[in-house]
Amino acid sequence: MSRHDASRPDAVRPDAVRPYTRAVLALGSNLGERNDTLCAAVAELVDRPDVRLRDVSPVVQTRPVGGPSGQPEFLNMVMEIETSLDPYGLLEHCQAVENRHLRTRDVRWGARTLDVDIITFGGLSSSDEKLTLPHPRAAERAFVLYPWALMDPQATLADEPVAALAAQAPDFPGIEHFADDDSCESGATG
């Protein structure tokens, strides 16, 4: 019997199409042309047939959380996608987009041109060292939760309303809507 015998129910054909899974990604930037970087990253993240854009949030401006003091303020947003990539394939894709924007990882939570985090991947839970899902600190970060709630007021994370989690997050005070936040919204299919 061949390795790819289609008569076997567990057979994996090389040309088999994986089902699409919804995922939420968080994007942030506090170096360079922040808004342009975020908008370019949205386009690059969905510029392949195995990733489709569902929605994007408005852009918000936030103070840095953690990391070295004296960093510039961040622009943050979230986006919802559908992808046929597996979680690790999506992680590699997100990191490739970060690298195209000259992302460096010299200092944990340091200033960066672009940060792309996978917040959720369907209903998958994983405590893998390379990729923990849902994102382990997302439920405490208003810079993720608030734009997510603006994009999807009914969203939940670990069965908790994202909007309520945002309001309780320590970094919620001081979040501002970014004045030029509509340029990343083109292409959302909702």
Coordinates of C-alpha atoms in Angstrom, one line a residue:
M1 CA 0.0 0.0 0.0
S2 CA 1.3 3.4 -0.9
R3 CA 2.0 6.1 1.7
H4 CA -0.7 8.2 0.2
D5 CA -3.3 5.6 -0.3
A6 CA -6.6 7.5 -0.6
S7 CA -8.6 4.5 0.6
R8 CA -7.2 5.0 4.1
P9 CA -9.2 7.5 6.1
D10 CA -6.1 8.9 7.8
A11 CA -4.1 9.2 4.5
V12 CA -2.5 12.6 3.9
R13 CA -2.3 13.5 0.3
P14 CA 0.3 16.1 -0.6
D15 CA -2.2 18.1 -2.5
A16 CA -4.8 18.0 0.3
V17 CA -6.2 21.4 1.2
R18 CA -6.3 22.1 4.9
P19 CA -9.5 23.7 6.3
Y20 CA -9.4 27.4 7.1
T21 CA -9.1 28.3 10.8
R22 CA -9.9 31.8 12.2
A23 CA -7.1 33.5 14.1
V24 CA -6.6 36.8 15.8
L25 CA -3.3 38.6 15.4
A26 CA -2.1 41.6 17.3
L27 CA 0.2 44.2 15.6
G28 CA 2.3 46.9 17.2
S29 CA 4.9 49.4 16.2
N30 CA 6.8 52.1 18.1
L31 CA 9.7 52.9 15.7
G32 CA 9.7 54.6 12.3
E33 CA 6.6 55.3 10.3
R34 CA 4.4 53.4 12.7
N35 CA 1.0 53.6 10.9
D36 CA 2.5 53.0 7.5
T37 CA 4.3 49.9 8.9
L38 CA 1.1 48.5 10.4
C39 CA -0.9 49.0 7.2
A40 CA 1.9 47.5 5.1
A41 CA 2.0 44.5 7.5
V42 CA -1.7 43.9 7.3
A43 CA -1.4 43.8 3.5
E44 CA 1.7 41.5 3.6
L45 CA 0.1 39.1 6.1
V46 CA -2.8 38.4 3.8
D47 CA -0.9 38.6 0.5
R48 CA -1.0 34.8 0.0
P49 CA -3.8 32.4 -0.9
D50 CA -3.6 30.5 2.4
V51 CA -4.4 33.6 4.5
R52 CA -7.6 35.7 4.1
L53 CA -8.5 38.9 5.9
R54 CA -11.8 38.9 7.8
D55 CA -11.5 42.2 9.7
V56 CA -9.2 44.8 11.2
S57 CA -9.5 47.1 14.2
P58 CA -9.0 50.8 14.4
V59 CA -5.5 51.8 15.4
V60 CA -4.9 52.9 18.9
Q61 CA -1.9 54.7 20.5
T62 CA -0.6 53.3 23.8
R63 CA 2.2 53.6 26.2
P64 CA 4.8 50.9 26.2
V65 CA 4.1 48.0 28.7
G66 CA 7.2 46.4 30.2
G67 CA 10.6 46.7 28.7
P68 CA 13.1 49.5 29.0
S69 CA 11.9 53.0 30.0
G70 CA 11.9 55.9 27.6
Q71 CA 10.5 54.1 24.6
P72 CA 8.2 55.9 22.2
E73 CA 4.5 55.2 22.3
F74 CA 3.1 52.3 20.3
L75 CA 0.5 52.1 17.6
N76 CA -1.5 48.9 18.1
M77 CA -4.2 47.1 16.3
V78 CA -5.6 43.6 15.8
M79 CA -6.8 41.7 12.8
E80 CA -8.9 38.6 12.3
I81 CA -7.8 36.2 9.5
E82 CA -8.8 32.8 8.2
T83 CA -5.8 30.6 7.3
S84 CA -5.2 27.1 6.1
L85 CA -1.7 27.3 7.6
D86 CA -1.1 25.3 10.7
P87 CA -0.2 27.4 13.8
Y88 CA 3.6 27.0 13.3
G89 CA 3.3 27.9 9.6
L90 CA 1.4 31.0 10.6
L91 CA 4.0 31.9 13.2
E92 CA 6.8 31.5 10.6
H93 CA 4.8 33.7 8.2
C94 CA 4.2 36.4 10.9
Q95 CA 7.9 36.4 11.8
A96 CA 8.9 36.7 8.1
V97 CA 6.7 39.8 7.8
E98 CA 8.3 41.2 11.0
N99 CA 11.8 40.5 9.5
R100 CA 10.9 42.4 6.3
H101 CA 10.3 45.4 8.5
L102 CA 13.7 45.0 10.1
R103 CA 12.4 43.7 13.4
T104 CA 15.2 43.0 15.9
R105 CA 15.0 41.0 19.1
D106 CA 17.8 42.4 21.1
V107 CA 15.9 43.5 24.2
R108 CA 12.8 41.8 25.5
W109 CA 9.8 44.1 25.1
G110 CA 12.1 46.7 23.6
A111 CA 11.3 49.2 20.9
R112 CA 10.4 47.6 17.6
T113 CA 9.5 48.5 14.1
L114 CA 6.9 45.7 14.0
D115 CA 5.6 43.1 16.4
V116 CA 3.0 40.5 15.2
D117 CA 1.6 38.1 17.8
I118 CA -0.8 35.3 17.3
I119 CA -3.5 35.8 20.0
T120 CA -5.8 33.0 19.2
F121 CA -5.9 30.2 16.6
G122 CA -9.4 28.7 16.4
G123 CA -10.0 27.1 19.8
L124 CA -6.5 25.7 20.1
S125 CA -4.8 25.6 23.4
S126 CA -1.1 25.0 23.5
S127 CA 1.6 25.5 26.1
D128 CA 4.4 24.8 23.7
E129 CA 7.5 26.9 24.4
K130 CA 7.6 28.1 20.8
L131 CA 4.0 29.0 20.6
T132 CA 1.6 29.3 23.5
L133 CA -2.1 29.7 22.6
P134 CA -4.1 31.7 23.4
H135 CA -1.3 34.2 23.9
P136 CA -0.3 34.0 27.6
R137 CA -0.5 37.7 28.4
A138 CA -3.3 38.8 26.0
A139 CA -6.0 38.8 28.8
E140 CA -4.0 41.4 30.7
R141 CA -3.1 43.8 27.9
A142 CA -5.5 46.5 26.9
F143 CA -3.4 47.4 23.9
V144 CA -4.5 44.0 22.5
L145 CA -8.0 43.8 24.1
Y146 CA -9.3 47.3 23.4
P147 CA -8.8 47.4 19.7
W148 CA -10.0 43.8 19.5
A149 CA -13.2 44.8 21.3
L150 CA -13.6 47.7 18.9
M151 CA -13.3 45.3 16.0
D152 CA -15.6 42.6 17.5
P153 CA -17.7 43.8 20.5
Q154 CA -18.9 40.2 21.1
A155 CA -15.4 38.6 21.2
T156 CA -14.4 36.4 24.1
L157 CA -11.1 35.2 25.4
A158 CA -11.1 32.2 27.8
D159 CA -14.9 32.6 28.0
E160 CA -14.5 36.2 29.2
P161 CA -15.8 39.2 27.2
V162 CA -12.8 40.9 25.6
A163 CA -14.3 44.4 26.3
A164 CA -14.6 43.6 30.1
L165 CA -11.0 42.3 30.2
A166 CA -9.8 45.5 28.4
A167 CA -11.5 47.7 30.9
Q168 CA -9.8 45.8 33.8
A169 CA -6.3 45.8 32.3
P170 CA -3.7 47.9 34.1
D171 CA -2.7 49.7 30.8
F172 CA -6.2 50.7 29.9
P173 CA -5.9 54.3 31.1
G174 CA -4.3 56.5 28.5
I175 CA -5.2 54.5 25.4
E176 CA -6.1 56.9 22.6
H177 CA -7.6 56.4 19.2
F178 CA -5.0 57.2 16.6
A179 CA -6.2 60.1 14.4
D180 CA -5.2 58.6 11.1
D181 CA -6.6 55.1 11.7
D182 CA -8.7 54.4 8.6
S183 CA -5.9 53.6 6.1
C184 CA -5.6 49.9 7.3
E185 CA -9.3 49.1 6.9
S186 CA -9.4 48.6 3.1
G187 CA -9.7 45.0 2.1
A188 CA -11.6 43.7 5.1
T189 CA -14.3 41.2 4.1
G190 CA -16.0 40.9 7.5

